[in-house]
């Protein structure tokens, strides 16, 4: 499979059947036949994949092997690019698979790809998990790897294997071994309790980071460390804090004259770009995390907020109403060369540069509806991906192919509403809710966990 | 910051044009030793009045039924504790200006009191924009208080953005009441 066919496979709606026919691997040829059916809908038919329970010698490893395979199935299904085949249809057993796949058995059930694996306990107590990905039609192994970890860490192994499968079949980096930090919401609209919470990207391993005694907003991950930055109403005015996820320690970013908000880390993790409001005038600053010195980037009497660095670190996109309405602007990282990039109807805000650098996601409001959209950094190629009474705050998966955002319903006269997290592909397809124990807002996707 | 200067200048002009001072409500709730609202002090005098609130027409009363002077409740009864804004706006309407003028007079009557101005927004904007807009609204009130002669050190601002709506619901009436700046006498539990 060439890089170009991989990319076409992932972006589905853009691909032509003829281009996919060039793919050398058998399953791609088969996938082409199905893609032709849906191509007018601009939707990609998911690739049928058989993921067998990983084999285990004893009850414990057998159970772990089932759990690992279950997480892989869920990950790949949610990506929208794969259709895990019902295990009830499998002909060859997991035990028989140890001698190698009988490919005709898997072709019979229309599997294009096959995943087999094994879980075993090492003498030192560690868990060893191996997996193999097979091309059913080419009758060859595409990838095979083994991982060692503590048994309690089995979910992470399942995510790492999911990433490996995703990368091998799509050519894109996976995003399953990642986490999402967000604001958990509860209580009445007028006195909403908001807590920082963190979970795996699939909603597992959920835990709260703050107790709800202070209002918290807009957490964002460090690209380089197990650290987040967020806004908290601890004290008299909203201020930006840093939270070390390993130690649980929190510290205020610094003492500044006025309200600090809208933080995001620079790509190198060594500084934070923020908005500082001094007497009603918000400007964008960069705070060096070692010296805590601040450098001002904007200087206008208008609102300048919500800045986000390009992954290269040399440019910044931000939100301003300096032109009379709320729009997106880019500038070089020293504050020069400001250019407006949004020109559609309505108001634009919360720009976030893709980790790939090729797109900027944003929130747009027009005629009473909110949209999540993307555009190129030069403002071209604008597309709306999701809409609702209130959708806001897109955040990129580290591969730049999937976005997470929150969607809030209208509140009734008692102030009841729901707010939930969703993911959606860059193509605008495959919108899915991310389960959270309570209402949720302000998601931030972690970088790929190192 | 030129716009700010112009704003203050315009406010000062407007103030100087006032024929009469702030239209304070008759204060029936004051205790005997407290000064109550002045009916006759000119607005221009207020600017240099040192915040004492002295003037003719003070009314002393022995009625103890009303709120304790200088408290939040006293402010609510005698001035009101909030002003409202248009959609996506932070300029004070003439009605809001009149309320802030009353607040200034109240602060002059209670020179030991400090006030926090909370700026709020309705939910029809993104969270970060609403924080900035709330800050603009709170500071519009603060700026006008300063024009009215209030010591800037007595007035703090805080923006709650859209986080603390006064009225639940997603409708025009709720939004109109949530686009507000609220005056909180310091020492009072805030929202």
PDB file of C-alpha atoms in Angstrom, chain A residues 189-192 194 215 217-218 220 233 236 238 259 261-262 277 279-282 301 303 305-306 321 326 347 349-350 363 365 370 389-390 392 406 408 410-415 441-442, chain B residues 1-4 87-88 90 122-133 135-136 139 142-143 156-171 175 178 186 190-191:
ATOM      1  CA  UNK A 189     -27.192  26.628  35.654  1.00  0.00           C
ATOM      2  CA  UNK A 190     -26.797  29.646  37.925  1.00  0.00           C
ATOM      3  CA  UNK A 191     -24.378  27.935  40.298  1.00  0.00           C
ATOM      4  CA  UNK A 192     -22.780  25.284  38.150  1.00  0.00           C
ATOM      5  CA  UNK A 194     -17.120  22.661  37.567  1.00  0.00           C
ATOM      6  CA  UNK A 215     -14.814  27.346  39.280  1.00  0.00           C
ATOM      7  CA  UNK A 217     -12.328  26.567  32.902  1.00  0.00           C
ATOM      8  CA  UNK A 218     -10.469  25.679  29.705  1.00  0.00           C
ATOM      9  CA  UNK A 220      -5.096  22.473  28.021  1.00  0.00           C
ATOM     10  CA  UNK A 233     -11.428  31.296  40.259  1.00  0.00           C
ATOM     11  CA  UNK A 236     -10.465  37.160  43.740  1.00  0.00           C
ATOM     12  CA  UNK A 238      -9.752  34.286  37.343  1.00  0.00           C
ATOM     13  CA  UNK A 259      -7.348  38.696  34.844  1.00  0.00           C
ATOM     14  CA  UNK A 261      -7.203  33.489  30.883  1.00  0.00           C
ATOM     15  CA  UNK A 262      -7.218  31.574  27.603  1.00  0.00           C
ATOM     16  CA  UNK A 277      -7.111  41.656  30.756  1.00  0.00           C
ATOM     17  CA  UNK A 279      -9.069  47.201  33.033  1.00  0.00           C
ATOM     18  CA  UNK A 280     -11.229  45.820  30.294  1.00  0.00           C
ATOM     19  CA  UNK A 281      -8.578  45.570  27.598  1.00  0.00           C
ATOM     20  CA  UNK A 282      -7.491  42.022  26.733  1.00  0.00           C
ATOM     21  CA  UNK A 301      -7.972  48.711  22.202  1.00  0.00           C
ATOM     22  CA  UNK A 303     -10.455  42.298  22.555  1.00  0.00           C
ATOM     23  CA  UNK A 305      -7.784  36.581  23.090  1.00  0.00           C
ATOM     24  CA  UNK A 306      -7.691  32.815  22.506  1.00  0.00           C
ATOM     25  CA  UNK A 321     -12.804  42.093  17.334  1.00  0.00           C
ATOM     26  CA  UNK A 326     -15.040  38.840  16.129  1.00  0.00           C
ATOM     27  CA  UNK A 347     -18.533  35.534  14.422  1.00  0.00           C
ATOM     28  CA  UNK A 349     -13.599  32.337  17.809  1.00  0.00           C
ATOM     29  CA  UNK A 350     -11.481  29.726  19.666  1.00  0.00           C
ATOM     30  CA  UNK A 363     -15.968  27.913  16.622  1.00  0.00           C
ATOM     31  CA  UNK A 365     -21.589  31.588  15.330  1.00  0.00           C
ATOM     32  CA  UNK A 370     -22.831  27.478  16.621  1.00  0.00           C
ATOM     33  CA  UNK A 389     -27.370  25.318  19.684  1.00  0.00           C
ATOM     34  CA  UNK A 390     -23.960  25.523  21.291  1.00  0.00           C
ATOM     35  CA  UNK A 392     -17.548  25.045  21.027  1.00  0.00           C
ATOM     36  CA  UNK A 406     -18.492  19.940  23.431  1.00  0.00           C
ATOM     37  CA  UNK A 408     -24.633  21.991  24.902  1.00  0.00           C
ATOM     38  CA  UNK A 410     -30.714  24.851  25.154  1.00  0.00           C
ATOM     39  CA  UNK A 411     -31.521  25.311  28.812  1.00  0.00           C
ATOM     40  CA  UNK A 412     -35.160  25.025  29.818  1.00  0.00           C
ATOM     41  CA  UNK A 413     -36.742  27.639  32.082  1.00  0.00           C
ATOM     42  CA  UNK A 414     -35.491  25.727  35.120  1.00  0.00           C
ATOM     43  CA  UNK A 415     -31.967  25.906  33.739  1.00  0.00           C
ATOM     44  CA  UNK A 441     -17.279  20.891  28.467  1.00  0.00           C
ATOM     45  CA  UNK A 442     -13.926  22.370  27.448  1.00  0.00           C
TER      46      UNK A 442
ATOM     47  CA  UNK B   1      -5.757  53.491  25.381  1.00  0.00           C
ATOM     48  CA  UNK B   2      -7.048  56.549  23.552  1.00  0.00           C
ATOM     49  CA  UNK B   3     -10.558  55.142  23.480  1.00  0.00           C
ATOM     50  CA  UNK B   4     -10.586  55.008  27.247  1.00  0.00           C
ATOM     51  CA  UNK B  87     -26.160  42.117  23.175  1.00  0.00           C
ATOM     52  CA  UNK B  88     -22.394  42.046  22.682  1.00  0.00           C
ATOM     53  CA  UNK B  90     -20.334  47.058  27.069  1.00  0.00           C
ATOM     54  CA  UNK B 122     -25.158  35.846  28.296  1.00  0.00           C
ATOM     55  CA  UNK B 123     -24.446  32.401  26.858  1.00  0.00           C
ATOM     56  CA  UNK B 124     -24.399  33.448  23.207  1.00  0.00           C
ATOM     57  CA  UNK B 125     -20.659  33.675  22.865  1.00  0.00           C
ATOM     58  CA  UNK B 126     -17.670  31.478  23.388  1.00  0.00           C
ATOM     59  CA  UNK B 127     -16.424  31.069  26.930  1.00  0.00           C
ATOM     60  CA  UNK B 128     -13.209  33.043  26.527  1.00  0.00           C
ATOM     61  CA  UNK B 129     -14.859  35.864  24.611  1.00  0.00           C
ATOM     62  CA  UNK B 130     -17.483  36.135  27.326  1.00  0.00           C
ATOM     63  CA  UNK B 131     -14.754  36.464  29.951  1.00  0.00           C
ATOM     64  CA  UNK B 132     -13.283  39.369  28.002  1.00  0.00           C
ATOM     65  CA  UNK B 133     -16.721  40.913  27.439  1.00  0.00           C
ATOM     66  CA  UNK B 135     -14.343  42.367  31.968  1.00  0.00           C
ATOM     67  CA  UNK B 136     -15.257  45.180  29.585  1.00  0.00           C
ATOM     68  CA  UNK B 139     -14.692  48.130  33.760  1.00  0.00           C
ATOM     69  CA  UNK B 142     -15.632  51.174  37.205  1.00  0.00           C
ATOM     70  CA  UNK B 143     -14.539  53.833  34.722  1.00  0.00           C
ATOM     71  CA  UNK B 156     -12.407  46.124  42.015  1.00  0.00           C
ATOM     72  CA  UNK B 157     -13.634  44.276  38.983  1.00  0.00           C
ATOM     73  CA  UNK B 158     -14.031  40.611  38.205  1.00  0.00           C
ATOM     74  CA  UNK B 159     -15.408  38.940  35.128  1.00  0.00           C
ATOM     75  CA  UNK B 160     -17.552  35.850  35.409  1.00  0.00           C
ATOM     76  CA  UNK B 161     -18.148  35.654  31.676  1.00  0.00           C
ATOM     77  CA  UNK B 162     -21.180  33.439  31.143  1.00  0.00           C
ATOM     78  CA  UNK B 163     -20.438  31.231  34.143  1.00  0.00           C
ATOM     79  CA  UNK B 164     -22.947  32.676  36.619  1.00  0.00           C
ATOM     80  CA  UNK B 165     -26.223  33.534  34.888  1.00  0.00           C
ATOM     81  CA  UNK B 166     -28.764  35.325  37.084  1.00  0.00           C
ATOM     82  CA  UNK B 167     -31.708  33.834  35.258  1.00  0.00           C
ATOM     83  CA  UNK B 168     -31.820  30.252  33.967  1.00  0.00           C
ATOM     84  CA  UNK B 169     -32.971  29.411  30.488  1.00  0.00           C
ATOM     85  CA  UNK B 170     -31.975  29.939  26.872  1.00  0.00           C
ATOM     86  CA  UNK B 171     -34.328  32.701  25.806  1.00  0.00           C
ATOM     87  CA  UNK B 175     -30.179  36.577  28.120  1.00  0.00           C
ATOM     88  CA  UNK B 178     -27.762  37.913  32.303  1.00  0.00           C
ATOM     89  CA  UNK B 186     -16.878  43.883  49.715  1.00  0.00           C
ATOM     90  CA  UNK B 190     -20.135  36.988  45.932  1.00  0.00           C
ATOM     91  CA  UNK B 191     -21.830  34.916  43.282  1.00  0.00           C
TER      92      UNK B 191
END
